[in-house]
XYZ file of C-alpha atoms in Angstrom:
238
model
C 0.000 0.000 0.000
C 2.606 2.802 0.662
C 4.692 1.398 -2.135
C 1.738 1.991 -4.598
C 0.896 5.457 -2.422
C 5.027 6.177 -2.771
C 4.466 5.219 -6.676
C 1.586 8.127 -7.566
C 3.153 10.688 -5.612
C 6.162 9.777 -8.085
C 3.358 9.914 -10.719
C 2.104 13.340 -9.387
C 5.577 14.906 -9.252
C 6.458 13.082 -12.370
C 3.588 14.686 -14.483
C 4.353 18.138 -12.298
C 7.371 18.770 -13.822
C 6.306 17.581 -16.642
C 4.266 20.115 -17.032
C 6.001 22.688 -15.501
C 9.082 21.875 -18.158
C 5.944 22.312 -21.153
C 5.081 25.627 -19.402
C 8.209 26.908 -19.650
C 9.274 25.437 -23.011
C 6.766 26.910 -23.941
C 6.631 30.084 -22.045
C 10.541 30.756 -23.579
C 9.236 29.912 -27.383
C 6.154 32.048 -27.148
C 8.355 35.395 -25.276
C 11.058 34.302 -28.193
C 8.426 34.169 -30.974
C 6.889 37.470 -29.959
C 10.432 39.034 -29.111
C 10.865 38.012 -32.801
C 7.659 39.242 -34.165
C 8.409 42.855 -32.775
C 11.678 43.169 -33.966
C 10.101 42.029 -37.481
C 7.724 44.878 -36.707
C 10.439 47.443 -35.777
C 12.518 46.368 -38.468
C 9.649 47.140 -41.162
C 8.435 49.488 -39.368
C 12.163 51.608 -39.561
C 12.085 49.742 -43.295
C 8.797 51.566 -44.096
C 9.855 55.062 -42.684
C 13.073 54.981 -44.687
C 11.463 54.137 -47.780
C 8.113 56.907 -47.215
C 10.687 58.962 -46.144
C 13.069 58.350 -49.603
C 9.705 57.904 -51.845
C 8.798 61.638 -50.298
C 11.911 63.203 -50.893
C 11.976 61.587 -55.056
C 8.384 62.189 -55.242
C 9.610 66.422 -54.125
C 12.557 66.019 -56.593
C 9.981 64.617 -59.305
C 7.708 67.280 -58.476
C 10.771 70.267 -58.646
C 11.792 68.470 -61.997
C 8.329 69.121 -63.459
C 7.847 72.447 -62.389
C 11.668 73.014 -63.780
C 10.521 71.656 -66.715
C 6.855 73.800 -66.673
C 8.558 76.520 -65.863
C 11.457 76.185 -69.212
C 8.489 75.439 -71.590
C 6.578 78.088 -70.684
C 10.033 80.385 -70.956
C 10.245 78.297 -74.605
C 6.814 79.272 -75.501
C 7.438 83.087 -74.779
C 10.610 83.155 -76.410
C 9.253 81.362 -79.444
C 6.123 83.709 -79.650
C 8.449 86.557 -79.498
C 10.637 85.364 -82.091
C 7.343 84.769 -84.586
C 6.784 88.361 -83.634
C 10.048 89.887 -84.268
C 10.478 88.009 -87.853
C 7.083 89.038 -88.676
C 8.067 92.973 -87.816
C 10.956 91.939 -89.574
C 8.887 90.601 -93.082
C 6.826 94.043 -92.379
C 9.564 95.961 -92.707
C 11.273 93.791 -95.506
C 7.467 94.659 -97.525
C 8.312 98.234 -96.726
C 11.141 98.461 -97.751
C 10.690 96.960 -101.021
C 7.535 99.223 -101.727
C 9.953 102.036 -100.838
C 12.388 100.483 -103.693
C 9.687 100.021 -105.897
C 8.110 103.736 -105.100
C 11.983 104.959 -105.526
C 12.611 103.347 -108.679
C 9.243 104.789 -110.268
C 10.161 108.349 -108.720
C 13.528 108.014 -110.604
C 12.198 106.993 -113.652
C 9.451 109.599 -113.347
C 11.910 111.905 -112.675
C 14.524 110.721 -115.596
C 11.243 110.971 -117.685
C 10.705 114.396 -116.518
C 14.475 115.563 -116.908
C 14.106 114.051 -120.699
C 10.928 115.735 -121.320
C 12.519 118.796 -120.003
C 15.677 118.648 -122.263
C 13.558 117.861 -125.299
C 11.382 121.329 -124.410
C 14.474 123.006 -123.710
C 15.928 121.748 -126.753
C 12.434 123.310 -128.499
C 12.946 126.679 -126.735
C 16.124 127.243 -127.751
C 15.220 126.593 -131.473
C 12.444 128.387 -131.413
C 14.378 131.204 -129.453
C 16.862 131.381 -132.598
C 13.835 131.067 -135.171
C 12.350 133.995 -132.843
C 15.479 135.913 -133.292
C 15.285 135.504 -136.891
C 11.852 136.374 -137.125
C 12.392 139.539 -134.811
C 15.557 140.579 -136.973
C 13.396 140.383 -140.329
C 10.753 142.058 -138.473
C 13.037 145.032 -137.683
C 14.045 144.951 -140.926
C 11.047 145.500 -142.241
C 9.757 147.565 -139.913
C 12.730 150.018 -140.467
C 11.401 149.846 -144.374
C 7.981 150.644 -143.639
C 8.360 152.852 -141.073
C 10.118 155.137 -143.321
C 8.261 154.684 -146.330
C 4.723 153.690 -145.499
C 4.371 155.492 -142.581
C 4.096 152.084 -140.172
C 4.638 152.094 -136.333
C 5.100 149.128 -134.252
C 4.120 149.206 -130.164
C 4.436 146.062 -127.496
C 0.925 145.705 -126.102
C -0.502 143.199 -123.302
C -0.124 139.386 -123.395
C 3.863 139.896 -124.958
C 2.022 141.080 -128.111
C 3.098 143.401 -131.018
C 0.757 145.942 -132.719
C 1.319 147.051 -135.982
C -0.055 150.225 -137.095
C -0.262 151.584 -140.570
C -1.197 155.468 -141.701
C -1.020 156.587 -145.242
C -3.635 154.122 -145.950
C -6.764 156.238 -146.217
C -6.408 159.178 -148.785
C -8.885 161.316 -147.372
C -7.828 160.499 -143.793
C -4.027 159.609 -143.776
C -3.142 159.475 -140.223
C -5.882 157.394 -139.746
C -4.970 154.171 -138.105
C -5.516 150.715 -139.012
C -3.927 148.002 -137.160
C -3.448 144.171 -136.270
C -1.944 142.410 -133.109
C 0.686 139.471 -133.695
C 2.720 137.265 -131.336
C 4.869 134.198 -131.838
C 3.231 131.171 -130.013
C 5.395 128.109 -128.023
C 5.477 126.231 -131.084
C 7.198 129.380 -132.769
C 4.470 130.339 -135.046
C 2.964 133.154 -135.687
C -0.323 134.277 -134.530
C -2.373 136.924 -136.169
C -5.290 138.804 -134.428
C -7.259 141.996 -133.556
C -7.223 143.678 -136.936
C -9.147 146.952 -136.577
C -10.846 147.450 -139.869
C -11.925 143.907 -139.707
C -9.892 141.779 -142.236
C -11.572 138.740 -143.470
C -8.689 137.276 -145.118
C -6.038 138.013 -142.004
C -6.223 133.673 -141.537
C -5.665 133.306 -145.141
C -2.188 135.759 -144.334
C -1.491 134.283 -141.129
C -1.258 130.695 -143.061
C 0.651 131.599 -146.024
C 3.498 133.593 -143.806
C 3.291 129.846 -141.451
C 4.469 128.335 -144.588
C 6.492 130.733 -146.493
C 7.952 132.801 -143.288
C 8.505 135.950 -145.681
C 7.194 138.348 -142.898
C 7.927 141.531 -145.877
C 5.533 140.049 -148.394
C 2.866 139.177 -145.356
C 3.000 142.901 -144.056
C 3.135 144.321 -148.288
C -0.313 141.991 -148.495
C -1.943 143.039 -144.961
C -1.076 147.019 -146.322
C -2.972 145.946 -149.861
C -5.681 145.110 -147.887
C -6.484 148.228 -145.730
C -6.128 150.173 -148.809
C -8.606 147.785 -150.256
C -10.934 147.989 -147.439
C -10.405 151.838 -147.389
C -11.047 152.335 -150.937
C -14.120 150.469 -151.168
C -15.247 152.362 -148.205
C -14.693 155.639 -149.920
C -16.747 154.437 -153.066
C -19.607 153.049 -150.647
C -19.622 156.633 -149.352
C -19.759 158.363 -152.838
């Protein structure tokens, strides 16, 4: 009896530290385990921070980069616009310029055209200035004849013109006047007007010294006339 009593306190003690060896077993894995399992969690934990804290600071430099880069296009977009607008100031004034070239070259050929226009009328004065000279010396001439003889007298009037006034033409009357204007025109011809008795045929004279230019025969024909007109005045008055 106290061997088998002797035997389950064995038994008792036995399955005591039996158990008190699984307690602690496993007691020791569990604290181990779990000391573990928090260092895992520090370690990621410290892992994590590192990485939010690296992903933060490249998302920042990302973020820098594209605002750098905003920032240049927009300075690329400003620069370009201003370029388009300086080379189209610059086509503007090209276009200007070249209408100024164009304007220039028709003001100098206006103006050659002009110069040449004004030699060739120069060129016309002057000839008609020495046909004018002629004219005027055969005109003195003549005048000195017929002043001396036929009583004519010659007087510059308005508008440049000359009037020619013979007496001894009416026998009855001899210092009567009768008279005609003349002038020499740009083309250098002469013009025949105002006679005072009328003359119907002074265009027919005015022609015919045109052509011919013998101003002595013209003023001989003009004097036949007023004697003419005269004379059939004094038989109209008979």
């Amino acid at each position: 009896m106290m061997s088998h009593i002797k035997t389950e306190e064995e038994l008792d003690i036995f399955n005591k530290s039996i158990n008190d060896f699984w307690n602690r077993f496993r007691n020791t894995t569990l604290n181990e385990h779990y000391s573990q399992v928090l260092g895992l969690r520090d370690t990621y934990k410290d892992s994590n921070e590192a990485l939010t804290e690296r992903l933060s600071t490249k998302i920042k430099e990302e973020d820098r980069m594209v605002e750098t880069f905003l920032e240049f296009r927009n300075k690329i977009h400003i620069q370009n616009k201003l370029i388009q607008e300086k080379q189209d100031n610059l086509s503007k004034l090209v276009d200007s310029i070249r209408d100024k070239e164009w304007e220039m070259e028709k003001l100098t050929k206006s103006i050659q055209d002009l110069k040449a226009s004004l030699d060739k009328k120069k060129e016309i004065i002057c000839t008609a200035n020495k046909a004018n000279k002629e004219k005027l010396k055969m005109l003195q001439k003549s005048y000195d004849l017929y002043k001396d003889h036929l009583g004519l007298e010659i007087r510059k009037i308005y508008g440049g013109k000359l009037q020619f006034i013979f007496r001894k033409i009416d026998p009855k009357d001899p210092e009567k006047p009768f008279t005609f204007s003349l002038c020499i025109n740009e083309e250098g011809d002469y013009e025949i007007s105002d006679s005072a008795p009328h003359l119907e045929c002074l265009a027919e004279f005015q022609e015919k010294i045109r052509k011919t230019n013998k101003f002595s025969a013209f003023l001989a024909n003009v004097r036949k006339a007023f004697i003419a007109l005269a004379c059939n005045e004094c038989v109209n008055n008979v």
